[in-house]
Amino acid sequence: MKSTMTMTDNTTGKSYEFEIKDATRGPSVVDISSFYAQTGMFTFDNGYTSTASCVSDITFIDGAKGELRYRGKPIEELAKNHTYLETCYLLLNSKLPNKEELNAFDLELRHRSFLHEGLKNLFLTFPSGGHPMAALSAATATLSTFFYSHLNINDENEYQEMARRIVAKMPTIAAFAYRHSIGASFIQPDITKSFTENFLYMLRAYPNGHMHIDPEGERVIKPIEVEALDTIFTLHADHEQNASTSIVRGVASTGAHPYVAISSGISALWGRAHGGANESVIKQLEMIGSVDRVDEFIARAKDPKDEFRLMGFGHRVYKNFDPRAKILKGLQDKLKDELNLDSNLMQIANKIEEIALSDEYFISRKLYPNIDFYSGVILTALQIPKTMFTPIFVIGRTVGWITQWIEFKKDKTTKIARPRQLYLGK
Ligand code: SDX
């Protein structure tokens, strides 16, 4: 016996029946695919606050409980006990790798991390000082032209190879974009380094590839820095059907190349309401400047007439706390001495959180710190420039986007994404 929901149009007294489909976790759905055919009307859901766009078994979020799972594994366990590469393998293969699988995956990504010499020329066309996010989106779309002719868009083995390739190359694309933006020459990947250490190396090395040696003779890439950044990548790996992932699926639905779908996701992520918030948070903390001015900005955030919003606060799904923010806050406390975190910025952030979490405006709207509220202080301590905060988010999220792209392509029930509208024109 199918579960159904009956809807009655009180203007006509007519009733309509729709099937309810249960989830394995979280809310069930009412299948309204036949709504227009039955009623001659469209449903309307501004910003898709109550709309499920697809069937998925990749990532689960419970906004009320502050729960996040990748392939069923809690984010707390993955962030604490597994590397980002293990998490990538889990997302792509639905299971954590054994030692041999991880070594093979790691080695393949190291060898795939290089960029075609022709692609490097693209970065040179950007003005020095241009925001790296524009270069990431352009370079990723351009990458599709280097892997096009032989692409069999309907072959799953091909998908997995496309996925490993783009995950491997994104740190190099991001590092090249940054190096060009500061007028420095590109540093090629060093395949003797791990995924995350290699990224820091490509950002920081001198043009001859040598690393700066600090007075104690220490190499400037410290294990604690690699561990912190690796955790940040893990926390950003995937997040259900967020705005940029929905864009990736939308481009997948037209049959375009997977790398232009990822490029579209990068463009969508750049906005300050989404992944661009991490850069805006630090700029906002620096603008506030001292804990004495926090009250002034909290008042502005609450003022409906003021455009100002507290960046890094609020989330469409998390209405209790963002588990990723909690992990990052813990990481901040752990690193503050070892990485000499900016105590002033931390004090301002903690003061904002303290006031906001006891203020009716934020409580009534269930506004809590999200992942972007804390990531910036740690990235600043890792000597990552602000313009690279959202590219860091891209590096972490690329595996999620391509995993969602593969799931979309394998699902034979999917259709082209083509919503309708409420027309109020002439
Ligand atoms: C990410 O979706 C994901 O999963 C995204 C992400 C991922 O991993 O992919 O988690 C990553 O994008 C995190 C969010 C980063 N963005 C920010 O930190 C920007 C600041 N936050 C927002 O602009 C906002 O909270 C959103 C965009 C995150 C959520 O927007 P919603 O769900 O559409 O909520 P809304 O804009 O309708 O706000 C509801 C109310 C409004 O007040 P009223 O009109 O009811 O009086 O809350 C207010 C808003 O004005 N509000 C804020 C606020 N966020 C919401 N007021 C002040 N400061 C804020 N930050």
Tab-separated table of C-alpha atoms and ligand atoms in Angstrom:
chain	number	residue	atom	x	y	z
A	1	MET	CA	0.000	0.000	0.000
A	2	LYS	CA	1.605	3.241	-1.148
A	3	SER	CA	1.682	6.179	1.278
A	4	THR	CA	0.010	9.196	-0.236
A	5	MET	CA	-0.803	12.838	0.555
A	6	THR	CA	-4.072	14.414	-0.588
A	7	MET	CA	-4.167	18.127	-1.414
A	8	THR	CA	-7.434	19.982	-1.788
A	9	ASP	CA	-7.838	23.146	-3.818
A	10	ASN	CA	-10.334	25.061	-1.693
A	11	THR	CA	-11.271	27.359	-4.566
A	12	THR	CA	-12.644	24.437	-6.566
A	13	GLY	CA	-13.081	21.746	-3.879
A	14	LYS	CA	-11.027	19.404	-6.096
A	15	SER	CA	-8.598	17.008	-4.343
A	16	TYR	CA	-5.330	15.649	-5.695
A	17	GLU	CA	-3.253	12.711	-4.488
A	18	PHE	CA	0.550	12.467	-4.452
A	19	GLU	CA	2.834	9.601	-3.413
A	20	ILE	CA	4.990	9.904	-0.290
A	21	LYS	CA	8.466	8.305	-0.614
A	22	ASP	CA	10.421	7.520	2.551
A	23	ALA	CA	14.135	8.259	3.011
A	24	THR	CA	16.537	5.868	4.751
A	25	ARG	CA	17.485	8.872	6.970
A	26	GLY	CA	15.826	12.267	7.324
A	27	PRO	CA	12.618	13.679	5.808
A	28	SER	CA	10.394	11.754	3.401
A	29	VAL	CA	9.378	13.427	0.129
A	30	VAL	CA	6.043	14.062	-1.552
A	31	ASP	CA	6.514	13.275	-5.243
A	32	ILE	CA	4.846	16.198	-7.049
A	33	SER	CA	6.142	15.347	-10.524
A	34	SER	CA	2.523	15.037	-11.701
A	35	PHE	CA	1.378	18.208	-9.934
A	36	TYR	CA	1.151	20.368	-13.075
A	37	ALA	CA	-0.471	17.562	-15.106
A	38	GLN	CA	-3.076	17.014	-12.370
A	39	THR	CA	-3.752	20.621	-11.321
A	40	GLY	CA	-2.645	22.879	-14.196
A	41	MET	CA	-0.677	24.846	-11.585
A	42	PHE	CA	3.020	24.977	-10.621
A	43	THR	CA	4.310	24.667	-7.072
A	44	PHE	CA	6.399	27.664	-5.928
A	45	ASP	CA	9.390	27.361	-3.572
A	46	ASN	CA	11.567	30.485	-3.422
A	47	GLY	CA	15.198	29.338	-3.014
A	48	TYR	CA	14.072	25.698	-2.853
A	49	THR	CA	13.692	25.779	0.943
A	50	SER	CA	11.341	22.745	0.859
A	51	THR	CA	12.324	21.047	-2.383
A	52	ALA	CA	14.344	17.860	-2.897
A	53	SER	CA	15.950	17.984	-6.351
A	54	CYS	CA	17.290	14.441	-6.599
A	55	VAL	CA	17.784	11.029	-5.028
A	56	SER	CA	21.234	10.590	-3.478
A	57	ASP	CA	23.209	8.331	-1.111
A	58	ILE	CA	26.395	10.390	-0.931
A	59	THR	CA	25.998	12.899	1.928
A	60	PHE	CA	23.439	13.206	4.715
A	61	ILE	CA	22.778	16.328	6.780
A	62	ASP	CA	20.432	16.631	9.759
A	63	GLY	CA	20.101	20.388	10.331
A	64	ALA	CA	18.330	20.046	13.674
A	65	LYS	CA	20.888	17.625	15.145
A	66	GLY	CA	23.913	19.269	13.516
A	67	GLU	CA	24.742	15.959	11.855
A	68	LEU	CA	26.865	15.507	8.695
A	69	ARG	CA	27.798	12.113	7.197
A	70	TYR	CA	29.708	11.196	4.027
A	71	ARG	CA	28.534	7.769	2.781
A	72	GLY	CA	27.114	7.224	6.265
A	73	LYS	CA	30.380	8.038	8.123
A	74	PRO	CA	30.102	10.901	10.685
A	75	ILE	CA	32.226	13.933	9.801
A	76	GLU	CA	33.717	13.921	13.321
A	77	GLU	CA	35.189	10.436	12.742
A	78	LEU	CA	36.534	11.312	9.285
A	79	ALA	CA	38.102	14.608	10.423
A	80	LYS	CA	39.744	12.938	13.433
A	81	ASN	CA	40.845	9.544	12.107
A	82	HIS	CA	41.206	9.829	8.345
A	83	THR	CA	43.072	11.926	5.789
A	84	TYR	CA	41.423	13.974	3.095
A	85	LEU	CA	42.545	11.439	0.498
A	86	GLU	CA	40.827	8.643	2.411
A	87	THR	CA	37.691	10.794	2.444
A	88	CYS	CA	37.979	11.346	-1.334
A	89	TYR	CA	38.248	7.587	-1.829
A	90	LEU	CA	35.212	7.041	0.447
A	91	LEU	CA	33.079	9.545	-1.490
A	92	LEU	CA	34.081	8.137	-4.895
A	93	ASN	CA	33.970	4.429	-3.982
A	94	SER	CA	31.403	4.305	-1.130
A	95	LYS	CA	33.979	2.714	1.183
A	96	LEU	CA	37.164	3.705	2.972
A	97	PRO	CA	40.315	2.357	1.252
A	98	ASN	CA	42.530	-0.380	2.688
A	99	LYS	CA	46.282	0.310	2.771
A	100	GLU	CA	46.944	-0.938	-0.767
A	101	GLU	CA	43.947	0.920	-2.238
A	102	LEU	CA	45.000	4.141	-0.517
A	103	ASN	CA	48.608	3.857	-1.721
A	104	ALA	CA	47.497	3.243	-5.304
A	105	PHE	CA	44.978	6.125	-5.140
A	106	ASP	CA	47.578	8.473	-3.598
A	107	LEU	CA	50.234	7.554	-6.182
A	108	GLU	CA	47.828	8.018	-9.099
A	109	LEU	CA	46.763	11.464	-7.862
A	110	ARG	CA	50.408	12.520	-7.470
A	111	HIS	CA	51.141	11.546	-11.066
A	112	ARG	CA	47.985	13.241	-12.335
A	113	SER	CA	48.702	16.524	-10.508
A	114	PHE	CA	50.623	18.091	-13.439
A	115	LEU	CA	49.035	20.509	-15.925
A	116	HIS	CA	49.458	20.475	-19.712
A	117	GLU	CA	52.037	23.088	-20.754
A	118	GLY	CA	49.391	24.699	-22.988
A	119	LEU	CA	47.029	25.188	-20.061
A	120	LYS	CA	49.686	27.162	-18.186
A	121	ASN	CA	49.498	29.893	-20.832
A	122	LEU	CA	45.905	30.555	-19.831
A	123	PHE	CA	46.981	31.864	-16.419
A	124	LEU	CA	49.319	34.373	-18.073
A	125	THR	CA	46.357	36.105	-19.722
A	126	PHE	CA	44.977	37.187	-16.340
A	127	PRO	CA	46.018	40.565	-14.941
A	128	SER	CA	48.368	40.354	-11.951
A	129	GLY	CA	46.237	40.872	-8.858
A	130	GLY	CA	43.191	39.284	-10.508
A	131	HIS	CA	41.153	37.157	-8.086
A	132	PRO	CA	42.285	33.500	-8.354
A	133	MET	CA	38.673	32.246	-8.398
A	134	ALA	CA	38.207	33.607	-11.941
A	135	ALA	CA	41.312	31.695	-13.066
A	136	LEU	CA	40.152	28.499	-11.326
A	137	SER	CA	36.806	28.585	-13.136
A	138	ALA	CA	38.396	29.410	-16.519
A	139	ALA	CA	41.219	26.865	-16.181
A	140	THR	CA	38.817	24.085	-15.156
A	141	ALA	CA	36.543	24.788	-18.122
A	142	THR	CA	39.617	24.915	-20.394
A	143	LEU	CA	40.809	21.571	-18.993
A	144	SER	CA	37.780	20.013	-20.691
A	145	THR	CA	39.382	20.796	-24.087
A	146	PHE	CA	42.455	18.726	-23.167
A	147	PHE	CA	40.291	15.721	-22.252
A	148	TYR	CA	37.502	15.783	-24.763
A	149	SER	CA	37.995	13.795	-27.931
A	150	HIS	CA	38.267	10.383	-26.255
A	151	LEU	CA	35.718	11.081	-23.516
A	152	ASN	CA	33.056	8.389	-23.534
A	153	ILE	CA	30.502	10.280	-21.458
A	154	ASN	CA	28.532	7.080	-20.784
A	155	ASP	CA	31.346	4.874	-19.484
A	156	GLU	CA	31.649	4.617	-15.703
A	157	ASN	CA	35.345	3.704	-15.805
A	158	GLU	CA	35.804	6.933	-17.732
A	159	TYR	CA	33.933	8.804	-14.983
A	160	GLN	CA	36.212	7.469	-12.271
A	161	GLU	CA	39.308	8.448	-14.266
A	162	MET	CA	37.872	11.934	-14.944
A	163	ALA	CA	37.187	12.228	-11.202
A	164	ARG	CA	40.701	11.231	-10.080
A	165	ARG	CA	42.191	13.576	-12.682
A	166	ILE	CA	40.279	16.683	-11.623
A	167	VAL	CA	40.767	16.013	-7.891
A	168	ALA	CA	44.511	15.669	-8.529
A	169	LYS	CA	44.825	18.787	-10.679
A	170	MET	CA	42.737	21.259	-8.671
A	171	PRO	CA	45.499	22.075	-6.129
A	172	THR	CA	47.910	22.742	-9.020
A	173	ILE	CA	45.343	24.944	-10.788
A	174	ALA	CA	44.744	26.867	-7.535
A	175	ALA	CA	48.475	27.224	-6.812
A	176	PHE	CA	49.225	28.373	-10.383
A	177	ALA	CA	46.392	30.928	-10.188
A	178	TYR	CA	47.810	32.273	-6.929
A	179	ARG	CA	51.423	32.346	-8.122
A	180	HIS	CA	50.410	34.312	-11.217
A	181	SER	CA	48.294	36.727	-9.156
A	182	ILE	CA	51.429	37.690	-7.186
A	183	GLY	CA	53.709	37.781	-10.238
A	184	ALA	CA	55.628	34.668	-9.191
A	185	SER	CA	56.611	31.810	-11.489
A	186	PHE	CA	54.718	28.525	-11.302
A	187	ILE	CA	56.000	25.747	-9.081
A	188	GLN	CA	55.440	22.284	-10.483
A	189	PRO	CA	53.981	19.606	-8.176
A	190	ASP	CA	56.513	17.566	-6.188
A	191	ILE	CA	55.328	13.942	-6.339
A	192	THR	CA	57.416	13.046	-3.294
A	193	LYS	CA	55.002	15.141	-1.203
A	194	SER	CA	51.508	14.240	0.036
A	195	PHE	CA	48.453	15.898	-1.537
A	196	THR	CA	48.152	18.612	1.098
A	197	GLU	CA	51.869	19.249	1.723
A	198	ASN	CA	52.384	19.501	-2.034
A	199	PHE	CA	49.748	22.247	-2.245
A	200	LEU	CA	51.481	24.309	0.466
A	201	TYR	CA	54.790	23.684	-1.320
A	202	MET	CA	53.419	24.954	-4.665
A	203	LEU	CA	52.134	28.081	-2.902
A	204	ARG	CA	55.275	28.875	-0.918
A	205	ALA	CA	58.386	27.588	-2.733
A	206	TYR	CA	60.910	29.997	-4.264
A	207	PRO	CA	61.001	30.119	-8.103
A	208	ASN	CA	63.861	27.597	-8.132
A	209	GLY	CA	61.639	25.199	-6.173
A	210	HIS	CA	63.642	25.538	-2.963
A	211	MET	CA	61.862	26.093	0.322
A	212	HIS	CA	62.750	28.923	2.668
A	213	ILE	CA	64.690	27.671	5.693
A	214	ASP	CA	63.788	29.473	8.896
A	215	PRO	CA	66.487	30.494	11.444
A	216	GLU	CA	66.145	27.170	13.308
A	217	GLY	CA	66.848	25.376	10.029
A	218	GLU	CA	63.283	24.141	10.031
A	219	ARG	CA	61.528	23.599	6.677
A	220	VAL	CA	58.648	26.056	6.663
A	221	ILE	CA	56.002	23.444	5.969
A	222	LYS	CA	55.336	22.038	9.433
A	223	PRO	CA	53.426	18.748	9.914
A	224	ILE	CA	50.874	20.595	12.089
A	225	GLU	CA	50.139	22.933	9.167
A	226	VAL	CA	49.619	20.008	6.792
A	227	GLU	CA	47.352	18.291	9.346
A	228	ALA	CA	45.263	21.458	9.857
A	229	LEU	CA	44.806	22.086	6.126
A	230	ASP	CA	44.059	18.409	5.473
A	231	THR	CA	41.256	18.574	8.053
A	232	ILE	CA	39.912	21.738	6.400
A	233	PHE	CA	39.829	19.944	3.030
A	234	THR	CA	37.941	17.012	4.628
A	235	LEU	CA	35.353	19.329	6.194
A	236	HIS	CA	34.699	20.943	2.794
A	237	ALA	CA	34.563	17.727	0.741
A	238	ASP	CA	30.812	17.537	0.154
A	239	HIS	CA	27.576	18.957	1.498
A	240	GLU	CA	24.458	17.461	-0.099
A	241	GLN	CA	22.575	19.671	-2.580
A	242	ASN	CA	24.033	23.123	-1.733
A	243	ALA	CA	23.904	25.930	-4.300
A	244	SER	CA	27.101	25.077	-6.209
A	245	THR	CA	26.416	21.331	-6.210
A	246	SER	CA	22.935	22.002	-7.578
A	247	ILE	CA	24.560	24.029	-10.368
A	248	VAL	CA	26.954	21.139	-11.113
A	249	ARG	CA	23.978	18.771	-11.335
A	250	GLY	CA	22.111	21.290	-13.492
A	251	VAL	CA	24.999	21.407	-15.997
A	252	ALA	CA	25.266	17.588	-15.816
A	253	SER	CA	21.578	17.416	-16.773
A	254	THR	CA	22.254	19.098	-20.159
A	255	GLY	CA	25.014	16.566	-20.998
A	256	ALA	CA	27.906	19.051	-20.997
A	257	HIS	CA	31.478	17.966	-20.173
A	258	PRO	CA	32.027	17.200	-16.442
A	259	TYR	CA	34.825	19.764	-16.185
A	260	VAL	CA	32.581	22.621	-17.364
A	261	ALA	CA	30.070	21.440	-14.757
A	262	ILE	CA	32.808	21.726	-12.102
A	263	SER	CA	33.786	25.122	-13.537
A	264	SER	CA	30.154	26.256	-13.103
A	265	GLY	CA	30.236	25.005	-9.519
A	266	ILE	CA	33.397	27.062	-8.892
A	267	SER	CA	31.661	30.177	-10.218
A	268	ALA	CA	28.591	29.593	-8.042
A	269	LEU	CA	30.737	28.919	-4.947
A	270	TRP	CA	32.542	32.277	-5.352
A	271	GLY	CA	29.522	34.276	-4.138
A	272	ARG	CA	29.790	35.658	-0.564
A	273	ALA	CA	26.462	34.046	0.367
A	274	HIS	CA	28.159	30.679	-0.304
A	275	GLY	CA	31.835	29.721	-0.408
A	276	GLY	CA	32.994	33.330	-0.779
A	277	ALA	CA	31.870	33.889	2.835
A	278	ASN	CA	35.170	32.599	4.266
A	279	GLU	CA	37.118	35.447	2.655
A	280	SER	CA	34.382	37.936	3.687
A	281	VAL	CA	34.501	36.735	7.309
A	282	ILE	CA	38.162	37.652	7.748
A	283	LYS	CA	37.651	40.981	5.966
A	284	GLN	CA	34.734	41.619	8.320
A	285	LEU	CA	36.713	40.695	11.454
A	286	GLU	CA	39.544	42.979	10.303
A	287	MET	CA	37.025	45.775	9.584
A	288	ILE	CA	35.482	45.416	13.055
A	289	GLY	CA	39.054	45.611	14.327
A	290	SER	CA	38.431	45.304	18.070
A	291	VAL	CA	36.042	43.633	20.482
A	292	ASP	CA	34.850	47.121	21.533
A	293	ARG	CA	33.173	47.575	18.135
A	294	VAL	CA	31.388	44.204	18.036
A	295	ASP	CA	28.139	45.582	19.499
A	296	GLU	CA	27.986	48.234	16.752
A	297	PHE	CA	28.168	45.588	14.028
A	298	ILE	CA	25.765	43.197	15.753
A	299	ALA	CA	23.247	46.076	15.764
A	300	ARG	CA	23.847	46.626	12.042
A	301	ALA	CA	23.371	42.906	11.319
A	302	LYS	CA	19.987	43.058	13.083
A	303	ASP	CA	18.839	46.233	11.345
A	304	PRO	CA	16.474	45.259	8.463
A	305	LYS	CA	17.289	48.583	6.796
A	306	ASP	CA	21.028	47.818	6.824
A	307	GLU	CA	22.425	45.537	4.115
A	308	PHE	CA	25.146	44.435	6.536
A	309	ARG	CA	25.096	40.732	7.445
A	310	LEU	CA	27.336	38.830	9.798
A	311	MET	CA	29.395	36.769	7.381
A	312	GLY	CA	29.926	33.181	8.510
A	313	PHE	CA	26.588	33.187	10.340
A	314	GLY	CA	23.407	31.371	9.364
A	315	HIS	CA	22.785	28.347	7.203
A	316	ARG	CA	19.907	27.078	5.112
A	317	VAL	CA	20.064	23.626	6.723
A	318	TYR	CA	21.870	23.839	10.076
A	319	LYS	CA	19.466	25.364	12.617
A	320	ASN	CA	21.310	24.261	15.736
A	321	PHE	CA	25.019	24.284	14.924
A	322	ASP	CA	27.239	23.467	11.933
A	323	PRO	CA	29.257	20.388	13.018
A	324	ARG	CA	32.106	21.534	10.772
A	325	ALA	CA	32.245	24.882	12.598
A	326	LYS	CA	32.447	22.986	15.888
A	327	ILE	CA	35.396	20.911	14.640
A	328	LEU	CA	37.147	24.011	13.279
A	329	LYS	CA	36.629	25.850	16.568
A	330	GLY	CA	38.261	22.918	18.350
A	331	LEU	CA	41.099	22.991	15.823
A	332	GLN	CA	41.519	26.742	16.397
A	333	ASP	CA	41.860	26.191	20.150
A	334	LYS	CA	44.350	23.353	19.544
A	335	LEU	CA	46.452	25.375	17.079
A	336	LYS	CA	46.352	28.807	18.667
A	337	ASP	CA	49.741	28.408	20.348
A	338	GLU	CA	51.440	26.123	17.808
A	339	LEU	CA	50.443	28.277	14.852
A	340	ASN	CA	50.376	31.566	16.717
A	341	LEU	CA	46.790	32.313	15.613
A	342	ASP	CA	45.837	35.991	15.531
A	343	SER	CA	44.450	36.397	19.022
A	344	ASN	CA	42.743	39.707	18.205
A	345	LEU	CA	40.749	38.173	15.334
A	346	MET	CA	39.943	35.167	17.538
A	347	GLN	CA	38.779	37.426	20.351
A	348	ILE	CA	36.531	39.385	17.969
A	349	ALA	CA	35.108	36.131	16.506
A	350	ASN	CA	34.490	34.674	19.981
A	351	LYS	CA	32.839	37.915	21.125
A	352	ILE	CA	30.535	37.936	18.052
A	353	GLU	CA	29.595	34.320	18.708
A	354	GLU	CA	29.001	34.957	22.431
A	355	ILE	CA	26.710	37.954	21.820
A	356	ALA	CA	24.903	36.501	18.800
A	357	LEU	CA	24.125	33.210	20.528
A	358	SER	CA	22.397	35.028	23.391
A	359	ASP	CA	20.575	37.589	21.236
A	360	GLU	CA	16.903	37.063	20.397
A	361	TYR	CA	17.376	38.189	16.782
A	362	PHE	CA	19.839	35.359	16.083
A	363	ILE	CA	18.177	32.789	18.326
A	364	SER	CA	14.723	33.311	16.791
A	365	ARG	CA	16.185	32.971	13.301
A	366	LYS	CA	18.357	30.000	14.347
A	367	LEU	CA	21.516	31.734	13.137
A	368	TYR	CA	24.723	30.008	14.263
A	369	PRO	CA	28.327	30.142	13.108
A	370	ASN	CA	28.843	28.095	9.937
A	371	ILE	CA	31.984	26.504	8.537
A	372	ASP	CA	33.178	29.796	7.079
A	373	PHE	CA	33.157	31.602	10.435
A	374	TYR	CA	36.213	29.773	11.756
A	375	SER	CA	38.131	28.584	8.697
A	376	GLY	CA	39.598	32.019	7.920
A	377	VAL	CA	41.469	32.468	11.225
A	378	ILE	CA	43.211	29.100	10.739
A	379	LEU	CA	43.957	29.747	7.056
A	380	THR	CA	45.434	33.137	7.997
A	381	ALA	CA	47.707	31.381	10.497
A	382	LEU	CA	48.754	28.997	7.694
A	383	GLN	CA	49.933	32.099	5.813
A	384	ILE	CA	47.227	31.489	3.201
A	385	PRO	CA	46.246	34.872	1.655
A	386	LYS	CA	42.542	35.837	1.887
A	387	THR	CA	42.065	35.588	-1.890
A	388	MET	CA	42.980	31.884	-1.598
A	389	PHE	CA	40.364	31.041	1.034
A	390	THR	CA	37.614	30.206	-1.461
A	391	PRO	CA	40.058	28.370	-3.773
A	392	ILE	CA	40.886	26.214	-0.710
A	393	PHE	CA	37.143	25.515	-0.439
A	394	VAL	CA	37.195	24.562	-4.163
A	395	ILE	CA	40.077	22.112	-3.634
A	396	GLY	CA	38.166	20.422	-0.803
A	397	ARG	CA	34.805	20.429	-2.624
A	398	THR	CA	35.954	19.240	-6.075
A	399	VAL	CA	35.655	15.590	-5.000
A	400	GLY	CA	32.095	16.221	-3.804
A	401	TRP	CA	31.087	17.941	-7.019
A	402	ILE	CA	32.491	15.190	-9.269
A	403	THR	CA	30.978	12.455	-7.039
A	404	GLN	CA	27.574	14.149	-7.352
A	405	TRP	CA	28.115	14.520	-11.101
A	406	ILE	CA	28.813	10.754	-11.404
A	407	GLU	CA	25.734	9.896	-9.316
A	408	PHE	CA	23.610	12.097	-11.571
A	409	LYS	CA	24.970	10.463	-14.739
A	410	LYS	CA	24.476	6.926	-13.366
A	411	ASP	CA	20.861	7.643	-12.371
A	412	LYS	CA	18.830	6.720	-15.439
A	413	THR	CA	15.708	8.432	-14.027
A	414	THR	CA	17.225	11.936	-14.105
A	415	LYS	CA	15.933	14.605	-16.474
A	416	ILE	CA	17.166	17.971	-17.694
A	417	ALA	CA	16.816	20.559	-14.907
A	418	ARG	CA	14.151	22.914	-16.236
A	419	PRO	CA	11.955	24.637	-13.580
A	420	ARG	CA	8.982	26.859	-14.466
A	421	GLN	CA	7.897	30.284	-13.105
A	422	LEU	CA	5.124	32.434	-11.661
A	423	TYR	CA	4.656	34.905	-14.524
A	424	LEU	CA	3.660	38.398	-13.445
A	425	GLY	CA	4.511	40.163	-16.660
A	426	LYS	CA	2.208	41.904	-19.151
B	1	SDX	C1	28.067	27.855	2.793
B	1	SDX	O1	24.111	25.220	1.611
B	1	SDX	C2	25.245	24.768	2.008
B	1	SDX	O2	25.398	23.622	2.401
B	1	SDX	C3	26.407	25.756	1.901
B	1	SDX	C4	27.699	25.361	2.574
B	1	SDX	C5	28.360	24.206	1.862
B	1	SDX	O3	29.159	23.496	2.526
B	1	SDX	O4	28.160	24.037	0.635
B	1	SDX	O5	27.438	25.010	3.911
B	1	SDX	C6	28.704	26.507	2.566
B	1	SDX	O6	27.715	28.492	1.839
B	1	SDX	C7	27.840	28.336	4.204
B	1	SDX	C8	27.059	29.698	4.251
B	1	SDX	C9	28.076	30.821	4.050
B	1	SDX	N1	27.376	32.120	3.900
B	1	SDX	C10	27.435	33.068	4.854
B	1	SDX	O7	27.978	32.918	5.936
B	1	SDX	C11	26.778	34.386	4.451
B	1	SDX	C12	25.926	34.930	5.603
B	1	SDX	N2	24.746	34.042	5.758
B	1	SDX	C13	23.636	34.265	4.930
B	1	SDX	O8	23.564	35.217	4.012
B	1	SDX	C14	22.488	33.277	5.085
B	1	SDX	O9	22.418	32.896	6.391
B	1	SDX	C15	22.576	32.070	4.189
B	1	SDX	C16	22.744	32.469	2.751
B	1	SDX	C17	23.723	31.198	4.586
B	1	SDX	C18	21.281	31.270	4.339
B	1	SDX	O10	20.261	32.027	3.798
B	1	SDX	P1	18.722	31.558	3.909
B	1	SDX	O11	18.615	30.176	4.448
B	1	SDX	O12	18.059	31.862	2.606
B	1	SDX	O13	18.157	32.485	5.060
B	1	SDX	P2	17.534	33.936	4.820
B	1	SDX	O14	18.462	34.774	3.992
B	1	SDX	O15	16.122	33.761	4.398
B	1	SDX	O16	17.580	34.526	6.328
B	1	SDX	C19	16.544	34.230	7.281
B	1	SDX	C20	16.538	35.405	8.236
B	1	SDX	C21	16.394	36.763	7.516
B	1	SDX	O17	15.811	37.658	8.452
B	1	SDX	P3	14.214	38.030	8.266
B	1	SDX	O18	14.014	38.454	6.830
B	1	SDX	O19	13.472	36.735	8.603
B	1	SDX	O20	13.966	39.129	9.286
B	1	SDX	O21	17.809	35.470	8.939
B	1	SDX	C22	18.458	36.684	8.604
B	1	SDX	C23	17.824	37.206	7.324
B	1	SDX	O22	17.937	38.635	7.243
B	1	SDX	N3	19.876	36.346	8.389
B	1	SDX	C24	20.910	37.064	8.831
B	1	SDX	C25	22.047	36.340	8.434
B	1	SDX	N4	21.685	35.219	7.777
B	1	SDX	C26	20.333	35.233	7.748
B	1	SDX	N5	20.960	38.239	9.510
B	1	SDX	C27	22.223	38.697	9.795
B	1	SDX	N6	23.374	38.052	9.470
B	1	SDX	C28	23.330	36.878	8.785
B	1	SDX	N7	24.467	36.231	8.444
